[in-house]
Amino acid sequence: MDQNAGFLALNAGSSSLKVALFPATGDEPLVTGQAERIGPEGTMKLRDAEGNALPLAEGDLTSHAGALAVVIATVKQAFPDLTMAAVGHRVVHGGLDFSQPVLVDENILRKLSELEPFAPLHQPHNIAGIRAAMAAFPGVPQVACFDTAFHRGQPFVNDTFAIPHRYYEAGVRRYGFHGLSYDYVTGELERIAPHLMAGRVVVAHLGNGASMCAIYKGKSVASSMGFSALDGLPMGTRCGQIDPGVLLYMLDREGMDTAQIRQVLYNESGLRGLSNDMRTLEAADNAASHRAIDYFVFRVQRELDALAAVMGGVDALVFCGGIGENSRVIRRRVCERLGWMGIEIDHGRNAENATILSSEFSRTTVMIVNTREDLVIARAARAAAGITEGTRA
């Protein structure tokens, strides 16, 4: 393979765009960074392999498309001799059809667009990113990697809702999300602690988007998220679990339409609805911040209990994601009062963000694994380039 070849991994979130540029071989990227709080207050930082900030190309960060244009222009500016071999994209929803990474063409894009109602906060941005990359790199394979794919083999009882079966046949199912993160974490556990992967693991992906997954013998058997990326834990701006009666109340009593309800549930709820984002909450010391953190911790503990019950116990609890990897407070609070589950953390290790957090007396291993969704995407892009080298996606 051309040693000047590059593989771009793009991960468009609800208000962010993460990017990593990988060389022809190796797991360490040439460029990493992200745009955050995309919109009027959007910011972007891109760094090279040594951690030096790259000068950004001109552009605006008021939209995901604009942020991606800045990324692509900056990469071309920093690496003029680089030949883009493939671009990998995180796509939140793969529906019933996609359980593996796939090369994108117009037919695939049409199918992905049909899933936009399932993930309105993410899917349009994912598709826009693919189209922008196709325009920037004509003829280069574009590879879609699906967050739902990791969960597609779950048992029926964790795949359905207790509503008329025709909805299940139409695709109204519990899909689960954050699959790229869970894919990486399970791979790392298989590498560093295979005895744990042979048993019962709960992974807590805690960040602006948050979910938890029960993994039994390396396979997803239950997830806190369901049909959409709204369910389960409270998130940065998303509500998490909610009684459907609340939605009926909004419709009937407040006269809201579906667009207004969608705006509330996806953009005005979660930690923002309760108070603020987690970084601000931890820095604050007031009643509102305490309530928001208390609720977040309570929901994580409740989901952990439920997922452990699915597997008949838990051998390991793994934290990942921005909050899971960096918040000593949240990890400590989550693990409090879980001694009955065999969980006891070493507070010194927790303060140091050590890989193993559990104490020597803990029956359950508690760990941090720094997730690498970008690497999962890049590996899929490399595989596609190897298979399809010289062809047009």
PDB file of N, CA and C in Angstrom, residues 238-274:
ATOM      1  N   ARG A 238     -30.427  14.970  25.996  1.00  0.00           N
ATOM      2  CA  ARG A 238     -31.515  14.019  25.751  1.00  0.00           C
ATOM      3  C   ARG A 238     -32.060  13.476  27.058  1.00  0.00           C
ATOM      4  N   CYS A 239     -33.347  13.172  27.067  1.00  0.00           N
ATOM      5  CA  CYS A 239     -34.066  12.907  28.310  1.00  0.00           C
ATOM      6  C   CYS A 239     -33.731  11.567  28.946  1.00  0.00           C
ATOM      7  N   GLY A 240     -33.398  10.541  28.129  1.00  0.00           N
ATOM      8  CA  GLY A 240     -33.333   9.199  28.678  1.00  0.00           C
ATOM      9  C   GLY A 240     -34.737   8.648  28.875  1.00  0.00           C
ATOM     10  N   GLN A 241     -34.843   7.616  29.701  1.00  0.00           N
ATOM     11  CA  GLN A 241     -36.130   6.943  29.909  1.00  0.00           C
ATOM     12  C   GLN A 241     -37.215   7.925  30.318  1.00  0.00           C
ATOM     13  N   ILE A 242     -38.375   7.791  29.672  1.00  0.00           N
ATOM     14  CA  ILE A 242     -39.505   8.677  29.978  1.00  0.00           C
ATOM     15  C   ILE A 242     -40.801   7.902  29.797  1.00  0.00           C
ATOM     16  N   ASP A 243     -41.753   8.153  30.659  1.00  0.00           N
ATOM     17  CA  ASP A 243     -43.076   7.537  30.552  1.00  0.00           C
ATOM     18  C   ASP A 243     -43.749   8.056  29.279  1.00  0.00           C
ATOM     19  N   PRO A 244     -44.226   7.161  28.386  1.00  0.00           N
ATOM     20  CA  PRO A 244     -44.920   7.635  27.181  1.00  0.00           C
ATOM     21  C   PRO A 244     -46.109   8.532  27.484  1.00  0.00           C
ATOM     22  N   GLY A 245     -46.651   8.411  28.702  1.00  0.00           N
ATOM     23  CA  GLY A 245     -47.754   9.276  29.083  1.00  0.00           C
ATOM     24  C   GLY A 245     -47.364  10.743  29.102  1.00  0.00           C
ATOM     25  N   VAL A 246     -46.088  11.020  29.358  1.00  0.00           N
ATOM     26  CA  VAL A 246     -45.623  12.413  29.324  1.00  0.00           C
ATOM     27  C   VAL A 246     -45.758  12.970  27.911  1.00  0.00           C
ATOM     28  N   LEU A 247     -45.466  12.146  26.913  1.00  0.00           N
ATOM     29  CA  LEU A 247     -45.578  12.593  25.528  1.00  0.00           C
ATOM     30  C   LEU A 247     -47.039  12.844  25.161  1.00  0.00           C
ATOM     31  N   LEU A 248     -47.932  11.973  25.653  1.00  0.00           N
ATOM     32  CA  LEU A 248     -49.354  12.190  25.418  1.00  0.00           C
ATOM     33  C   LEU A 248     -49.814  13.476  26.094  1.00  0.00           C
ATOM     34  N   TYR A 249     -49.280  13.748  27.266  1.00  0.00           N
ATOM     35  CA  TYR A 249     -49.600  15.001  27.961  1.00  0.00           C
ATOM     36  C   TYR A 249     -49.164  16.208  27.123  1.00  0.00           C
ATOM     37  N   MET A 250     -47.958  16.136  26.568  1.00  0.00           N
ATOM     38  CA  MET A 250     -47.475  17.246  25.741  1.00  0.00           C
ATOM     39  C   MET A 250     -48.366  17.451  24.517  1.00  0.00           C
ATOM     40  N   LEU A 251     -48.796  16.332  23.926  1.00  0.00           N
ATOM     41  CA  LEU A 251     -49.658  16.414  22.750  1.00  0.00           C
ATOM     42  C   LEU A 251     -51.045  16.959  23.091  1.00  0.00           C
ATOM     43  N   ASP A 252     -51.661  16.362  24.105  1.00  0.00           N
ATOM     44  CA  ASP A 252     -53.057  16.653  24.399  1.00  0.00           C
ATOM     45  C   ASP A 252     -53.250  17.908  25.246  1.00  0.00           C
ATOM     46  N   ARG A 253     -52.428  18.060  26.268  1.00  0.00           N
ATOM     47  CA  ARG A 253     -52.650  19.154  27.216  1.00  0.00           C
ATOM     48  C   ARG A 253     -51.972  20.445  26.795  1.00  0.00           C
ATOM     49  N   GLU A 254     -50.759  20.316  26.228  1.00  0.00           N
ATOM     50  CA  GLU A 254     -50.023  21.512  25.832  1.00  0.00           C
ATOM     51  C   GLU A 254     -50.161  21.824  24.347  1.00  0.00           C
ATOM     52  N   GLY A 255     -50.767  20.931  23.590  1.00  0.00           N
ATOM     53  CA  GLY A 255     -50.993  21.178  22.168  1.00  0.00           C
ATOM     54  C   GLY A 255     -49.725  21.215  21.337  1.00  0.00           C
ATOM     55  N   MET A 256     -48.690  20.541  21.788  1.00  0.00           N
ATOM     56  CA  MET A 256     -47.427  20.533  21.054  1.00  0.00           C
ATOM     57  C   MET A 256     -47.515  19.579  19.866  1.00  0.00           C
ATOM     58  N   ASP A 257     -46.788  19.897  18.801  1.00  0.00           N
ATOM     59  CA  ASP A 257     -46.716  18.961  17.686  1.00  0.00           C
ATOM     60  C   ASP A 257     -45.446  18.122  17.826  1.00  0.00           C
ATOM     61  N   THR A 258     -45.280  17.164  16.916  1.00  0.00           N
ATOM     62  CA  THR A 258     -44.159  16.244  17.058  1.00  0.00           C
ATOM     63  C   THR A 258     -42.810  16.960  16.934  1.00  0.00           C
ATOM     64  N   ALA A 259     -42.727  17.984  16.104  1.00  0.00           N
ATOM     65  CA  ALA A 259     -41.469  18.726  15.961  1.00  0.00           C
ATOM     66  C   ALA A 259     -41.103  19.421  17.273  1.00  0.00           C
ATOM     67  N   GLN A 260     -42.090  19.979  17.944  1.00  0.00           N
ATOM     68  CA  GLN A 260     -41.832  20.654  19.221  1.00  0.00           C
ATOM     69  C   GLN A 260     -41.430  19.651  20.296  1.00  0.00           C
ATOM     70  N   ILE A 261     -42.089  18.515  20.330  1.00  0.00           N
ATOM     71  CA  ILE A 261     -41.729  17.478  21.302  1.00  0.00           C
ATOM     72  C   ILE A 261     -40.327  16.959  21.030  1.00  0.00           C
ATOM     73  N   ARG A 262     -40.014  16.742  19.763  1.00  0.00           N
ATOM     74  CA  ARG A 262     -38.672  16.281  19.403  1.00  0.00           C
ATOM     75  C   ARG A 262     -37.612  17.270  19.883  1.00  0.00           C
ATOM     76  N   GLN A 263     -37.871  18.560  19.716  1.00  0.00           N
ATOM     77  CA  GLN A 263     -36.933  19.585  20.157  1.00  0.00           C
ATOM     78  C   GLN A 263     -36.703  19.503  21.668  1.00  0.00           C
ATOM     79  N   VAL A 264     -37.768  19.312  22.435  1.00  0.00           N
ATOM     80  CA  VAL A 264     -37.641  19.228  23.891  1.00  0.00           C
ATOM     81  C   VAL A 264     -36.851  17.988  24.294  1.00  0.00           C
ATOM     82  N   LEU A 265     -37.228  16.834  23.727  1.00  0.00           N
ATOM     83  CA  LEU A 265     -36.632  15.570  24.168  1.00  0.00           C
ATOM     84  C   LEU A 265     -35.168  15.432  23.763  1.00  0.00           C
ATOM     85  N   TYR A 266     -34.819  15.933  22.571  1.00  0.00           N
ATOM     86  CA  TYR A 266     -33.463  15.760  22.068  1.00  0.00           C
ATOM     87  C   TYR A 266     -32.521  16.895  22.450  1.00  0.00           C
ATOM     88  N   ASN A 267     -33.046  18.114  22.567  1.00  0.00           N
ATOM     89  CA  ASN A 267     -32.163  19.279  22.695  1.00  0.00           C
ATOM     90  C   ASN A 267     -32.307  20.080  23.986  1.00  0.00           C
ATOM     91  N   GLU A 268     -33.381  19.874  24.734  1.00  0.00           N
ATOM     92  CA  GLU A 268     -33.620  20.718  25.904  1.00  0.00           C
ATOM     93  C   GLU A 268     -33.731  19.914  27.196  1.00  0.00           C
ATOM     94  N   SER A 269     -33.440  18.639  27.139  1.00  0.00           N
ATOM     95  CA  SER A 269     -33.660  17.763  28.284  1.00  0.00           C
ATOM     96  C   SER A 269     -32.330  17.255  28.840  1.00  0.00           C
ATOM     97  N   GLY A 270     -32.357  16.087  29.486  1.00  0.00           N
ATOM     98  CA  GLY A 270     -31.145  15.529  30.049  1.00  0.00           C
ATOM     99  C   GLY A 270     -30.526  16.445  31.092  1.00  0.00           C
ATOM    100  N   LEU A 271     -29.204  16.469  31.142  1.00  0.00           N
ATOM    101  CA  LEU A 271     -28.515  17.301  32.127  1.00  0.00           C
ATOM    102  C   LEU A 271     -28.795  18.785  31.886  1.00  0.00           C
ATOM    103  N   ARG A 272     -28.914  19.167  30.604  1.00  0.00           N
ATOM    104  CA  ARG A 272     -29.239  20.568  30.323  1.00  0.00           C
ATOM    105  C   ARG A 272     -30.603  20.926  30.884  1.00  0.00           C
ATOM    106  N   GLY A 273     -31.575  20.030  30.728  1.00  0.00           N
ATOM    107  CA  GLY A 273     -32.900  20.309  31.254  1.00  0.00           C
ATOM    108  C   GLY A 273     -32.920  20.397  32.764  1.00  0.00           C
ATOM    109  N   LEU A 274     -32.098  19.555  33.406  1.00  0.00           N
ATOM    110  CA  LEU A 274     -32.039  19.564  34.864  1.00  0.00           C
ATOM    111  C   LEU A 274     -31.213  20.728  35.388  1.00  0.00           C
TER     112      LEU A 274
END
